[in-house]
Structure formats: C-alpha cells, structure tokens
Tab-separated table of C-alpha atoms and ligand atoms in Angstrom:
chain	number	residue	atom	x	y	z
A	1311	MET	CA	111.241	74.694	38.733
A	1312	ILE	CA	110.926	73.292	42.263
A	1313	CYS	CA	107.755	71.392	42.918
A	1314	VAL	CA	106.383	70.339	46.267
A	1315	SER	CA	106.087	66.690	47.210
A	1316	LYS	CA	103.595	64.728	45.208
A	1317	ASN	CA	103.496	61.743	47.521
A	1318	GLU	CA	100.040	60.547	46.619
A	1319	SER	CA	99.231	58.995	49.972
A	1320	ASN	CA	99.477	62.490	51.467
A	1321	LEU	CA	97.591	64.325	48.798
A	1322	LYS	CA	94.139	63.876	50.318
A	1323	SER	CA	95.297	65.673	53.448
A	1324	GLN	CA	96.890	68.574	51.601
A	1325	ASN	CA	95.282	71.792	50.548
A	1326	LEU	CA	96.201	75.062	48.923
A	1327	LYS	CA	95.955	78.245	50.936
A	1328	ILE	CA	95.152	80.916	48.368
A	1329	LYS	CA	95.109	84.622	49.106
A	1330	GLY	CA	92.745	86.097	46.548
A	1331	LYS	CA	92.798	89.292	44.489
A	1332	LYS	CA	96.441	89.089	43.400
A	1333	ILE	CA	97.114	90.317	39.877
A	1334	LEU	CA	99.028	87.844	37.700
A	1335	GLU	CA	101.752	88.944	35.339
A	1336	GLY	CA	104.658	87.483	33.409
A	1337	LYS	CA	105.233	84.340	31.419
A	1338	VAL	CA	104.350	80.762	32.227
A	1339	LYS	CA	105.715	77.586	30.663
A	1340	ILE	CA	103.151	75.096	29.456
A	1341	SER	CA	103.997	71.421	30.006
A	1342	GLY	CA	103.497	68.476	27.687
A	1343	ALA	CA	99.926	67.252	27.255
A	1344	LYS	CA	98.747	64.691	29.798
A	1345	ASN	CA	96.265	63.088	27.417
A	1346	SER	CA	98.879	62.831	24.705
A	1347	ALA	CA	101.666	61.468	26.888
A	1348	LEU	CA	99.384	58.778	28.341
A	1349	VAL	CA	98.428	57.345	24.972
A	1350	LEU	CA	101.976	57.700	23.585
A	1351	LEU	CA	103.252	55.623	26.502
A	1352	ALA	CA	100.768	52.899	25.562
A	1353	ALA	CA	101.719	53.179	21.879
A	1354	SER	CA	105.377	52.585	22.741
A	1355	LEU	CA	104.370	48.975	23.534
A	1356	LEU	CA	103.876	48.419	19.794
A	1357	THR	CA	107.608	48.074	19.126
A	1358	ASN	CA	110.455	46.157	20.703
A	1359	GLU	CA	112.811	49.007	19.861
A	1360	LYS	CA	113.477	52.080	22.001
A	1361	VAL	CA	111.003	54.955	22.009
A	1362	ILE	CA	112.289	58.252	23.367
A	1363	LEU	CA	109.573	60.620	24.541
A	1364	ASN	CA	110.421	64.249	25.288
A	1365	ASN	CA	108.316	66.871	27.070
A	1366	VAL	CA	106.584	64.310	29.308
A	1367	PRO	CA	104.734	66.172	32.093
A	1368	LYS	CA	105.342	65.336	35.749
A	1369	LEU	CA	101.928	64.127	36.837
A	1370	SER	CA	100.540	61.400	39.053
A	1371	ASP	CA	98.564	59.951	36.106
A	1372	ILE	CA	101.822	59.568	34.182
A	1373	GLU	CA	103.441	57.865	37.183
A	1374	LYS	CA	100.511	55.419	37.285
A	1375	MET	CA	100.895	54.653	33.586
A	1376	LYS	CA	104.645	54.158	34.054
A	1377	ASN	CA	103.925	51.643	36.830
A	1378	ILE	CA	101.576	49.753	34.515
A	1379	LEU	CA	104.281	49.605	31.848
A	1380	LYS	CA	106.866	48.413	34.385
A	1381	HIS	CA	104.492	45.626	35.411
A	1382	LEU	CA	104.407	44.582	31.753
A	1383	GLY	CA	108.192	44.144	31.684
A	1384	VAL	CA	108.949	47.520	30.105
A	1385	LYS	CA	112.219	49.241	31.052
A	1386	LEU	CA	111.908	52.968	31.649
A	1387	ASN	CA	114.873	55.304	31.916
A	1388	SER	CA	115.269	59.042	31.695
A	1389	ASN	CA	118.157	61.431	31.379
A	1390	ASN	CA	116.229	64.525	32.362
A	1391	ALA	CA	113.050	65.357	34.242
A	1392	ASN	CA	110.813	65.407	31.194
A	1393	ASN	CA	112.221	62.675	29.010
A	1394	LEU	CA	111.535	58.959	29.027
A	1395	ILE	CA	113.357	56.169	27.250
A	1396	ILE	CA	110.955	53.269	26.859
A	1397	ASN	CA	112.160	49.795	26.025
A	1398	SER	CA	109.436	47.173	25.537
A	1399	LYS	CA	111.731	44.380	24.302
A	1400	ASN	CA	110.693	42.126	27.176
A	1401	LEU	CA	106.968	42.865	27.009
A	1402	HIS	CA	104.921	40.174	28.748
A	1403	ILE	CA	101.729	39.863	30.672
A	1404	GLY	CA	102.409	37.178	33.255
A	1405	ASP	CA	99.668	37.974	35.735
A	1406	ASN	CA	96.710	40.158	35.052
A	1407	LEU	CA	97.517	43.798	35.769
A	1408	PRO	CA	96.781	44.372	39.462
A	1409	PHE	CA	93.492	46.156	40.036
A	1410	GLU	CA	95.141	48.925	42.086
A	1411	LEU	CA	97.323	49.791	39.084
A	1412	VAL	CA	94.466	50.313	36.646
A	1413	ASN	CA	91.900	51.597	39.130
A	1414	GLY	CA	91.273	55.303	38.669
A	1415	LEU	CA	93.276	55.572	35.446
A	1416	ARG	CA	90.904	55.277	32.532
A	1417	ALA	CA	93.878	55.593	30.187
A	1418	SER	CA	95.107	52.196	31.436
A	1419	PHE	CA	92.653	50.710	28.943
A	1420	PHE	CA	94.771	52.193	26.119
A	1421	CYS	CA	97.110	49.227	26.611
A	1422	ILE	CA	94.534	46.776	25.264
A	1423	GLY	CA	95.215	47.492	21.563
A	1424	PRO	CA	99.024	47.248	21.729
A	1425	LEU	CA	98.968	44.219	24.044
A	1426	LEU	CA	96.492	42.414	21.830
A	1427	SER	CA	98.549	43.128	18.705
A	1428	MET	CA	101.878	42.208	20.291
A	1429	LEU	CA	100.865	39.245	22.471
A	1430	GLY	CA	97.677	37.888	20.893
A	1431	GLU	CA	95.707	37.822	24.144
A	1432	VAL	CA	95.209	40.107	27.110
A	1433	THR	CA	93.021	40.392	30.182
A	1434	LEU	CA	92.557	43.841	31.718
A	1435	ALA	CA	90.404	45.131	34.551
A	1436	LEU	CA	87.755	47.556	33.408
A	1437	PRO	CA	89.180	51.058	33.846
A	1438	GLY	CA	88.313	52.632	37.152
A	1439	GLY	CA	86.606	49.432	38.191
A	1440	CYS	CA	83.355	50.682	36.699
A	1441	LYS	CA	81.001	48.544	34.722
A	1442	ILE	CA	80.135	48.872	31.054
A	1443	GLY	CA	77.103	51.100	30.841
A	1444	LYS	CA	78.111	53.415	33.640
A	1445	ARG	CA	81.445	54.469	32.071
A	1446	PRO	CA	81.062	52.829	28.708
A	1447	ILE	CA	83.903	51.370	26.685
A	1448	ASP	CA	81.462	49.788	24.275
A	1449	GLN	CA	82.979	51.619	21.283
A	1450	HIS	CA	86.448	50.260	22.078
A	1451	ILE	CA	85.052	46.746	22.355
A	1452	THR	CA	82.790	46.819	19.297
A	1453	GLY	CA	85.680	48.171	17.234
A	1454	LEU	CA	88.145	45.534	18.443
A	1455	ARG	CA	85.567	42.845	17.625
A	1456	GLU	CA	85.278	44.313	14.108
A	1457	LEU	CA	89.048	43.846	13.836
A	1458	GLY	CA	88.621	40.154	14.600
A	1459	ALA	CA	89.229	40.019	18.351
A	1460	ASN	CA	87.161	37.708	20.483
A	1461	ILE	CA	86.163	39.690	23.565
A	1462	GLU	CA	84.526	38.612	26.782
A	1463	VAL	CA	83.594	40.992	29.565
A	1464	LYS	CA	83.062	39.275	32.902
A	1465	ASP	CA	83.320	40.192	36.589
A	1466	GLY	CA	84.973	43.533	35.913
A	1467	PHE	CA	87.568	42.143	33.493
A	1468	VAL	CA	87.880	42.239	29.731
A	1469	ASN	CA	89.528	39.295	27.996
A	1470	ALA	CA	90.542	39.958	24.399
A	1471	LYS	CA	91.987	37.291	22.127
A	1472	ILE	CA	92.965	37.206	18.471
A	1473	GLN	CA	91.287	34.394	16.555
A	1474	GLY	CA	92.962	32.116	14.024
A	1475	LYS	CA	96.424	30.746	13.370
A	1476	LYS	CA	98.024	33.968	12.129
A	1477	LYS	CA	97.520	35.758	15.442
A	1478	LYS	CA	96.900	39.036	13.641
A	1479	LEU	CA	93.961	41.376	13.788
A	1480	VAL	CA	92.307	41.969	10.432
A	1481	GLY	CA	91.573	45.413	9.003
A	1482	SER	CA	87.931	46.425	8.820
A	1483	LYS	CA	85.541	49.334	8.358
A	1484	ILE	CA	84.461	50.721	11.735
A	1485	LEU	CA	81.785	53.337	12.302
A	1486	LEU	CA	81.939	54.816	15.808
A	1487	SER	CA	78.526	55.684	17.247
A	1488	CYS	CA	80.109	58.730	18.938
A	1489	PRO	CA	83.497	60.353	18.244
A	1490	SER	CA	85.127	58.890	21.359
A	1491	VAL	CA	88.719	60.019	21.868
A	1492	GLY	CA	89.718	56.864	23.726
A	1493	ALA	CA	88.006	54.463	21.300
A	1494	THR	CA	89.591	56.201	18.292
A	1495	GLU	CA	93.014	55.866	19.947
A	1496	THR	CA	92.489	52.217	20.947
A	1497	LEU	CA	91.428	51.277	17.427
A	1498	ILE	CA	94.238	53.200	15.717
A	1499	MET	CA	96.806	51.407	17.883
A	1500	ALA	CA	95.186	48.016	17.291
A	1501	ALA	CA	94.955	48.558	13.528
A	1502	THR	CA	98.578	49.586	12.914
A	1503	LEU	CA	99.787	45.968	12.995
A	1504	ALA	CA	96.588	44.409	11.602
A	1505	GLU	CA	96.406	42.671	8.259
A	1506	GLY	CA	95.092	45.008	5.562
A	1507	ARG	CA	93.240	48.298	5.701
A	1508	THR	CA	91.140	49.709	8.545
A	1509	VAL	CA	88.885	52.702	8.078
A	1510	ILE	CA	87.504	54.453	11.173
A	1511	GLU	CA	84.536	56.701	10.479
A	1512	ASN	CA	83.141	59.290	12.880
A	1513	ALA	CA	86.610	59.280	14.471
A	1514	ALA	CA	87.514	61.885	17.108
A	1515	ARG	CA	89.712	64.736	15.820
A	1516	GLU	CA	91.400	65.901	19.031
A	1517	PRO	CA	95.033	67.105	18.774
A	1518	GLU	CA	96.120	64.243	21.049
A	1519	ILE	CA	94.929	61.784	18.387
A	1520	GLN	CA	96.925	63.684	15.794
A	1521	ASP	CA	99.985	63.470	18.068
A	1522	LEU	CA	99.502	59.703	18.420
A	1523	CYS	CA	99.284	59.221	14.641
A	1524	LEU	CA	102.310	61.420	14.084
A	1525	MET	CA	104.390	59.293	16.444
A	1526	LEU	CA	103.092	55.983	15.052
A	1527	ASN	CA	103.908	57.108	11.501
A	1528	LYS	CA	107.443	57.971	12.649
A	1529	MET	CA	107.585	54.368	13.872
A	1530	GLY	CA	106.638	53.122	10.400
A	1531	ALA	CA	102.835	52.971	10.619
A	1532	GLN	CA	100.713	53.980	7.629
A	1533	ILE	CA	97.982	56.220	9.023
A	1534	HIS	CA	96.213	58.786	6.852
A	1535	GLY	CA	93.488	61.334	7.410
A	1536	TYR	CA	94.053	61.946	11.131
A	1537	GLY	CA	92.622	65.268	12.231
A	1538	ASN	CA	89.567	64.402	10.091
A	1539	SER	CA	86.649	62.226	11.037
A	1540	LYS	CA	87.703	59.466	8.616
A	1541	ILE	CA	91.032	57.821	9.418
A	1542	THR	CA	92.606	55.128	7.243
A	1543	ILE	CA	95.211	52.752	8.607
A	1544	ASP	CA	97.110	50.332	6.368
A	1545	GLY	CA	98.512	47.624	8.598
A	1546	VAL	CA	102.288	47.052	8.558
A	1547	GLU	CA	104.408	44.062	9.624
A	1548	LYS	CA	106.251	45.782	12.442
A	1549	LEU	CA	107.034	49.144	13.968
A	1550	SER	CA	110.424	50.537	14.894
A	1551	GLY	CA	111.638	52.880	17.624
A	1552	CYS	CA	111.496	56.661	17.362
A	1553	LYS	CA	112.053	59.961	19.124
A	1554	HIS	CA	108.997	62.118	19.723
A	1555	LYS	CA	108.131	65.319	21.570
A	1556	VAL	CA	104.748	65.431	23.321
A	1557	ILE	CA	102.573	68.367	22.175
A	1558	PRO	CA	101.899	71.182	24.671
A	1559	ASP	CA	98.908	70.698	26.951
A	1560	ARG	CA	96.060	72.766	25.501
A	1561	ILE	CA	93.938	72.205	28.610
A	1562	GLU	CA	96.665	73.451	30.958
A	1563	ALA	CA	97.171	76.403	28.587
A	1564	GLY	CA	93.442	77.172	28.587
A	1565	THR	CA	93.298	76.945	32.375
A	1566	PHE	CA	96.050	79.599	32.713
A	1567	LEU	CA	94.319	81.855	30.190
A	1568	ILE	CA	91.057	81.584	32.127
A	1569	ALA	CA	92.868	82.200	35.446
A	1570	SER	CA	94.400	85.325	33.956
A	1571	ALA	CA	91.028	86.576	32.708
A	1572	ALA	CA	89.372	85.862	36.069
A	1573	THR	CA	91.975	88.006	37.875
A	1574	LEU	CA	91.841	90.809	35.279
A	1575	SER	CA	95.526	90.186	34.557
A	1576	ASN	CA	97.945	90.138	31.622
A	1577	ILE	CA	100.066	87.032	31.126
A	1578	THR	CA	101.902	85.197	28.361
A	1579	ILE	CA	101.786	81.422	27.989
A	1580	GLY	CA	103.954	79.173	25.860
A	1581	PRO	CA	104.914	77.015	24.181
A	1582	VAL	CA	101.489	76.240	22.772
A	1583	ILE	CA	100.036	75.310	19.391
A	1584	PRO	CA	97.569	78.180	18.971
A	1585	ASN	CA	95.337	76.200	16.528
A	1586	HIS	CA	94.615	73.733	19.304
A	1587	LEU	CA	93.076	76.544	21.340
A	1588	GLU	CA	91.011	78.262	18.666
A	1589	SER	CA	87.558	77.817	20.228
A	1590	VAL	CA	88.903	78.780	23.662
A	1591	LEU	CA	90.596	81.917	22.297
A	1592	GLU	CA	87.460	82.945	20.375
A	1593	THR	CA	85.387	82.482	23.529
A	1594	LEU	CA	87.805	84.494	25.651
A	1595	LYS	CA	87.769	87.288	23.074
A	1596	ALA	CA	83.974	87.316	23.303
A	1597	THR	CA	84.281	87.738	27.095
A	1598	GLY	CA	86.286	90.910	26.509
A	1599	SER	CA	89.887	89.695	26.757
A	1600	LYS	CA	92.438	90.820	24.183
A	1601	ILE	CA	94.440	87.961	22.705
A	1602	PHE	CA	97.800	88.313	20.964
A	1603	ILE	CA	99.443	85.350	19.234
A	1604	LYS	CA	103.150	85.450	18.423
A	1605	GLY	CA	104.675	82.208	17.196
A	1606	ASN	CA	104.053	79.596	19.851
A	1607	GLU	CA	103.138	82.091	22.578
A	1608	ILE	CA	99.814	83.655	23.500
A	1609	THR	CA	99.396	86.839	25.523
A	1610	ILE	CA	96.069	87.606	27.164
A	1611	LYS	CA	95.094	91.033	28.533
A	1612	THR	CA	91.836	91.477	30.405
A	1613	LYS	CA	90.079	94.566	31.724
A	1614	GLU	CA	86.486	93.296	31.764
A	1615	ILE	CA	84.610	90.000	31.876
A	1616	LYS	CA	81.449	89.820	29.772
A	1617	ALA	CA	78.975	86.958	30.036
A	1618	VAL	CA	79.107	84.468	27.141
A	1619	ASN	CA	77.185	81.227	26.560
A	1620	ILE	CA	79.102	78.072	25.693
A	1621	LYS	CA	78.306	74.480	24.803
A	1622	THR	CA	81.028	71.881	25.167
A	1623	ALA	CA	81.694	69.800	22.052
A	1624	PRO	CA	84.263	67.423	20.566
A	1625	PHE	CA	87.324	69.131	19.003
A	1626	PRO	CA	87.405	71.703	17.457
A	1627	GLY	CA	84.544	72.759	19.754
A	1628	PHE	CA	84.903	74.122	23.291
A	1629	PRO	CA	86.584	71.343	25.337
A	1630	THR	CA	84.631	69.711	28.137
A	1631	ASP	CA	87.877	69.707	30.161
A	1632	LEU	CA	87.749	73.529	30.332
A	1633	GLN	CA	84.059	73.754	31.155
A	1634	ALA	CA	84.557	73.891	34.936
A	1635	PRO	CA	87.323	76.563	34.813
A	1636	PHE	CA	85.202	78.612	32.397
A	1637	THR	CA	82.200	78.336	34.729
A	1638	ALA	CA	84.365	79.906	37.463
A	1639	LEU	CA	85.089	82.807	35.092
A	1640	MET	CA	81.438	83.285	34.144
A	1641	ALA	CA	80.499	83.295	37.852
A	1642	ILE	CA	82.083	86.780	38.055
A	1643	ALA	CA	81.137	88.020	34.573
A	1644	LYS	CA	78.922	91.020	33.919
A	1645	GLY	CA	75.528	89.613	32.950
A	1646	ASN	CA	73.909	86.211	32.587
A	1647	SER	CA	75.340	83.197	30.796
A	1648	GLU	CA	74.508	79.563	30.126
A	1649	ILE	CA	77.027	76.752	30.042
A	1650	SER	CA	75.853	73.460	28.546
A	1651	GLU	CA	77.827	70.299	29.158
A	1652	THR	CA	77.129	67.957	26.257
A	1653	ILE	CA	79.917	65.359	26.577
A	1654	TYR	CA	79.455	64.060	30.111
A	1655	GLU	CA	76.089	63.653	31.768
A	1656	ASN	CA	77.358	64.544	35.206
A	1657	ARG	CA	80.249	66.975	35.132
A	1658	MET	CA	78.822	69.850	37.088
A	1659	GLY	CA	80.152	69.025	40.567
A	1660	HIS	CA	81.765	72.473	40.798
A	1661	VAL	CA	78.458	74.376	40.538
A	1662	ASP	CA	77.390	73.789	44.116
A	1663	LEU	CA	80.937	74.535	45.313
A	1664	LEU	CA	81.111	77.828	43.390
A	1665	ASN	CA	77.728	78.793	44.852
A	1666	ARG	CA	79.253	78.333	48.303
A	1667	MET	CA	81.783	80.981	47.304
A	1668	GLY	CA	78.944	83.370	46.533
A	1669	ALA	CA	78.274	82.535	42.874
A	1670	SER	CA	74.716	82.495	41.643
A	1671	ILE	CA	74.362	79.419	39.452
A	1672	GLN	CA	71.345	77.263	38.885
A	1673	LEU	CA	71.794	73.835	37.390
A	1674	VAL	CA	69.015	72.722	35.053
A	1675	ASN	CA	69.492	69.506	33.047
A	1676	ASN	CA	73.259	69.817	32.684
A	1677	ILE	CA	73.008	73.501	31.841
A	1678	ALA	CA	74.530	75.935	34.328
A	1679	LYS	CA	72.468	79.120	34.305
A	1680	ILE	CA	74.730	81.788	35.742
A	1681	GLN	CA	73.952	85.245	37.024
A	1682	GLY	CA	77.328	86.948	37.264
A	1683	VAL	CA	78.182	88.413	40.684
A	1684	ASP	CA	80.628	91.228	41.467
A	1685	GLU	CA	82.978	89.031	43.435
A	1686	LEU	CA	83.330	85.682	45.154
A	1687	LYS	CA	84.264	85.117	48.805
A	1688	GLY	CA	87.145	82.981	50.051
A	1689	GLN	CA	86.014	79.535	51.276
A	1690	ASN	CA	87.257	76.138	52.434
A	1691	LEU	CA	86.307	73.651	49.752
A	1692	LYS	CA	87.380	70.443	48.149
A	1693	GLY	CA	87.307	69.829	44.393
A	1694	SER	CA	85.448	66.720	43.313
A	1695	ASP	CA	87.566	65.973	40.231
A	1696	LEU	CA	90.569	67.262	38.324
A	1697	ARG	CA	88.962	70.146	36.475
A	1698	SER	CA	86.572	71.134	39.259
A	1699	THR	CA	89.595	71.539	41.547
A	1700	ALA	CA	91.212	73.805	38.940
A	1701	ALA	CA	87.945	75.765	38.749
A	1702	LEU	CA	87.915	76.284	42.528
A	1703	ILE	CA	91.528	77.487	42.439
A	1704	ILE	CA	90.641	80.025	39.746
A	1705	ALA	CA	87.628	81.134	41.784
A	1706	ALA	CA	89.843	81.471	44.872
A	1707	LEU	CA	92.414	83.534	42.944
A	1708	SER	CA	89.692	86.011	42.010
A	1709	ALA	CA	87.918	85.984	45.387
A	1710	LYS	CA	88.296	88.359	48.288
A	1711	ASP	CA	89.952	86.918	51.414
A	1712	THR	CA	91.697	83.586	51.753
A	1713	SER	CA	90.515	80.185	50.521
A	1714	TYR	CA	91.657	76.686	51.380
A	1715	ILE	CA	91.173	74.377	48.416
A	1716	GLY	CA	91.500	70.593	48.708
A	1717	GLY	CA	91.212	67.857	46.107
A	1718	LEU	CA	94.925	67.922	45.310
A	1719	GLU	CA	94.859	64.182	44.649
A	1720	HIS	CA	92.833	65.191	41.573
A	1721	LEU	CA	94.818	68.338	40.733
A	1722	ASP	CA	98.189	66.600	40.653
A	1723	ARG	CA	96.820	64.021	38.217
A	1724	GLY	CA	96.686	66.621	35.482
A	1725	TYR	CA	98.527	69.860	36.313
A	1726	ASP	CA	102.317	69.896	36.437
A	1727	CYS	CA	103.425	72.192	39.326
A	1728	PHE	CA	100.207	74.211	39.088
A	1729	GLU	CA	100.597	76.367	42.191
A	1730	SER	CA	104.329	76.903	41.631
A	1731	LYS	CA	103.597	78.215	38.145
A	1732	LEU	CA	100.833	80.478	39.474
A	1733	ASN	CA	103.168	81.796	42.183
A	1734	ILE	CA	105.772	82.672	39.543
A	1735	LEU	CA	103.017	84.797	37.986
A	1736	GLY	CA	102.435	86.598	41.306
A	1737	ALA	CA	99.776	84.487	43.020
A	1738	ASN	CA	100.044	83.866	46.744
A	1739	ILE	CA	99.509	80.133	47.201
A	1740	THR	CA	100.995	77.774	49.756
A	1741	ARG	CA	100.524	74.056	49.914
A	1742	ASN	CA	99.696	72.864	53.405
A	1743	PHE	CA	100.456	69.398	54.635
A	1744	ASN	CA	98.133	67.907	57.236
A	1745	GLU	CA	96.886	71.363	58.050
A	1746	GLN	CA	94.422	70.960	60.914
A	1747	ILE	CA	92.422	73.981	59.853
A	1748	PHE	CA	91.418	72.030	56.793
A	1749	PHE	CA	89.877	69.240	58.803
A	1750	ASN	CA	88.347	71.427	61.482
A	1751	GLN	CA	86.295	73.444	59.072
A	1752	THR	CA	83.521	72.493	56.741
A	1753	ILE	CA	84.809	70.786	53.638
A	1754	VAL	CA	82.311	70.205	50.944
A	1755	ASP	CA	82.933	66.882	49.322
A	1756	GLU	CA	79.598	65.116	49.457
A	1757	ASN	CA	79.453	65.098	45.683
A	1758	ILE	CA	82.482	62.873	45.579
A	1759	SER	CA	80.926	59.899	47.281
A	1760	LYS	CA	77.795	60.179	45.140
A	1761	ASN	CA	79.422	60.448	41.753
A	1762	THR	CA	83.054	59.404	41.999
A	1763	GLU	CA	83.026	57.140	38.949
A	1764	LYS	CA	81.400	59.703	36.709
A	1765	PHE	CA	83.867	62.372	37.755
A	1766	LYS	CA	86.969	60.352	36.889
A	1767	ALA	CA	86.762	61.437	33.289
A	1768	ALA	CA	89.529	63.911	32.704
B	464	UD1	C1	89.304	61.739	26.778
B	464	UD1	C2	90.183	62.561	27.685
B	464	UD1	C3	89.325	63.414	28.631
B	464	UD1	C4	88.297	64.225	27.864
B	464	UD1	C5	87.524	63.332	26.899
B	464	UD1	C6	86.589	64.138	25.990
B	464	UD1	C7	92.127	61.116	27.904
B	464	UD1	C8	92.981	60.295	28.804
B	464	UD1	N1	91.033	61.669	28.461
B	464	UD1	O1	88.591	60.833	27.613
B	464	UD1	O2	90.195	64.294	29.339
B	464	UD1	O3	87.378	64.788	28.777
B	464	UD1	O4	88.424	62.599	26.059
B	464	UD1	O5	87.284	65.109	25.301
B	464	UD1	O6	92.464	61.335	26.766
B	464	UD1	N2	81.676	57.008	25.239
B	464	UD1	C9	80.814	55.982	24.952
B	464	UD1	N3	81.344	54.759	24.622
B	464	UD1	C10	82.676	54.531	24.569
B	464	UD1	C11	83.560	55.603	24.862
B	464	UD1	C12	83.028	56.835	25.189
B	464	UD1	O7	79.605	56.141	24.997
B	464	UD1	O8	83.094	53.398	24.274
B	464	UD1	C13	81.139	58.339	25.616
B	464	UD1	C14	81.570	58.736	27.026
B	464	UD1	O9	80.721	58.215	28.013
B	464	UD1	C15	81.502	60.257	26.945
B	464	UD1	C16	81.905	60.532	25.493
B	464	UD1	O10	81.712	59.327	24.781
B	464	UD1	O11	80.192	60.681	27.151
B	464	UD1	C17	83.329	61.028	25.334
B	464	UD1	O12	84.194	60.056	25.831
B	464	UD1	P1	85.648	59.856	25.215
B	464	UD1	O13	85.847	60.793	24.094
B	464	UD1	O14	85.833	58.410	24.967
B	464	UD1	O15	86.542	60.297	26.425
B	464	UD1	P2	87.834	59.584	26.971
B	464	UD1	O16	88.638	59.050	25.848
B	464	UD1	O17	87.475	58.695	28.083
C-alpha cells in the first residue's frame, strides 16, 4: 500500500479533503496494534539478545519510540516494512533522554521498568512534560517503590534507583488503586527480573497486556494469570531473545466498523481477534448493524442506525479510545442516546466540533446527550486529539458536501495509512499539503490550547 508522506513537521499544515456520502465496500487490512507495539518495543530492552517484532504498524508514535530506543544505544534493523529487529546489547543511558524525545509520547515512560531492571538507575522526563496530578503516573511510581526502587520526582523528572548491593528489584504484593493499563505494564516489566514473586491485584486486563505477557514468557519470563485482574510474576535471572507478532489493532478495527456503520455500508475487516472486540460488536449489533464473524475476519452490514447508550470502561468494557468515533455514529442515529466517558475526565473535545457539523449534542458532566439528526453537513475542522480526529473523519464520510479535516499530526500517531485504506473501500479523500483554503477558513481548534495535556491520552 502506498502511503502519503508522514513528515511530521508538515503534518500540522495538512488536511484531508473528504467528499461525503460515499458508500464503502470491500475488505480492509487491519495493522498491528499501536498500544501493543509501543510496550513490546520497551520490553525488548529487557534482554541483550535479538528480539524480532513482526506486524509493527507504521505510525509516528512508533517512530518516536524507535528514536528513544536508538538514543539508549539500541540497534534497530528491519527487512520489511512491518518488521523490526531490535538489539539492545549495548543498552546505556549516558545522558538523560532529551525532553523532545519523550514529550508527547506517554508510552515513553514504559522504558522505566526495563531500564531500572537492566541498569539499576534511570532518570526520565515525566511523559508529555505534565506534572503528577494532572496526568498521574502515581500507580507506576507507588508500584515501583513497592518493588524496592527509590524514586524521586523533581522538576519534571523521575529518578528511579534500585537500593542495596544486589541491584535487583524485589518481588512484592501490589494493589493498584485503578486498573491502569500503563501501570500494569510498567510493573510487569519491572517484576520479570526481580527477586522472588510479585502479585499485581486490580491489574488491567486489556489485550495489549496479554500480548506483552505472551512475548515476555517467550523470552523466558514466568508470568501467570494475565487477562485476569490478578497477575503473578515469578522473577527470573535473565531473559532471552524471541520472535513475536504484534496483535491486530482492535481500536483501528473498531474505527473501520464504525465508519462503515455511519455510511450505511458493508465492509469486511481483518485480520482481527474477534474476542478483543466483543463489547464493540455487541454495541454495533444493538445499533442495527449485522455482524458476521468468520475466522479472523469480521463483516459488517448496515441499513439503519439506532440510538444506543454506552459507558466507557476498562476491558472487556467499551473502550474509551472508540468513544469519540462512536459519538460521531450516534450523532446521526435515529433517536436519543447518552455516551458517558468514565476513564478520562476530559475526553469530549469532539462534541463541540460535531455540533458545528450539525449534530445536536449537549455535554453534561462528561456525558454526551445526543439527539440524532438526519445528516451532518461538511465543515472545515481540526481534531483536537487522535480519536477526535478519527471521529471527525467518520462524520465527514457520512456528511453531505465536502469537509476539510485537520489534526493529522494526531491521526498519524495512531492510524496506519488511514485515508489510503478508506479510499480502497471507496471513500473520496485527498490529503492536502499547505492547502491555503485550510488556513483561510475557520478552523476550530480552541480546545487544543485549553486542554492539550489531557487530550494526549490515546
Ligand atoms: C492506555 C492506552 C490508551 C487508552 C488507555 C485506557 C497506551 C499507550 N495507551 O493509556 O490508548 O486510552 O490505556 O484504555 O497503551 N491513572 C491514574 N494513575 C496512574 C495511571 C493512570 O490515576 O498512575 C488513571 C488515568 O488518569 C486515567 C485512567 O487511570 O484516568 C486510565 O489510564 P491508563 O489505563 O493508565 O491509561 P494509559 O496506560 O495511559
């Protein structure tokens, strides 16, 4: 597949010109999961042998993580577009990781566990430059302290150091106050080389955590119970290299299913792991779509869109990362619906933007109260984060007339060749570079300056 340039410096001045009301049809290939690949890259630091990762998506977030690894002395090679050979034999942390490398990539913090285990001490900038409290990492830090690390947080940096002569973390019982995906992953990685047994209770159960444990066990780790809320890790002396294929991206898959429903289309997506999408598929069935599962492919056929209420929740609940795309679908549903965001306190930046396209949504205390409208109108808008940009694209696909959607610096973080894949399905989307029309017309991005840090979640 040919993708357009992803030169990040240009992304803020690019937009997608989307002619609405095109019916989608055919098959689309789902890429490897962003949230899995990011943590697997960090986990590869836990061995000085080669790790070969297949099905790595082409995303700007992955490029950022690769740059972080390179700065740590890691050699990265590939023999095809989606594979990475990672060699951490010369792992070191000479200087602190430059702020511009970790800024904006929350997943950069994943490196703390492996670096601590392998090197005994590490200093990292707080992810995204935000302070504890605003984008908390308290569960990561409390857990690492339970494992025996001495941690200081000062002036935007976290210094973590292993105490004692042995330079090993020590297994412990950790109860997370919320099932944080990132904290569960950080603590699993830190505990694999710790002395003795670690038990994490109230652990997150997301498929990306299962993928991480699967790969670590291939490397020789002893992790049990993943996929449940109690995970047990028996520390081992060392880990070896391995070959691992990143799981398909359930959020990308869900976004295509929602796009298909919003355009009253029939498409097939794959490969996917249908279990990972259970709550999404049940919700789409309730909205009136017909869903057919065959092996690792899902076909969706839609003739009507009924209003359905959802509440986001940790896996296996409805994913917060699909809340914005689903809001775009409910904007054109028959009837009234309510969408409650329970994971993030401020992830409703798309509501105002969808209203500018003619939606009728009222936001009350993180609940979007939606009165479905017959159709949306094409607009010039800019997404305020990754998933809100995807939501605007879905809205534009369903809308009458043409839309210009910006925010591609967010989109390309998490969707591999999004518009190319949609065009293969019959959409009419062109990416414009430095298109004057985009700057000459009203672009709604005031939410960005107000809430940038909070929106960096996905
Ligand atoms: C991961 C995903 C992101 C997804 C999110 C929830 C990656 C790279 N990103 O983010 O796409 O939206 O899971 O499914 O995998 N919290 C605390 N203290 C902490 C950590 C988190 O209070 O120490 C809170 C957060 O503020 C948030 C909630 O827990 O309200 C969920 O956060 P978490 O599960 O940690 O999300 P991430 O791992 O950052």
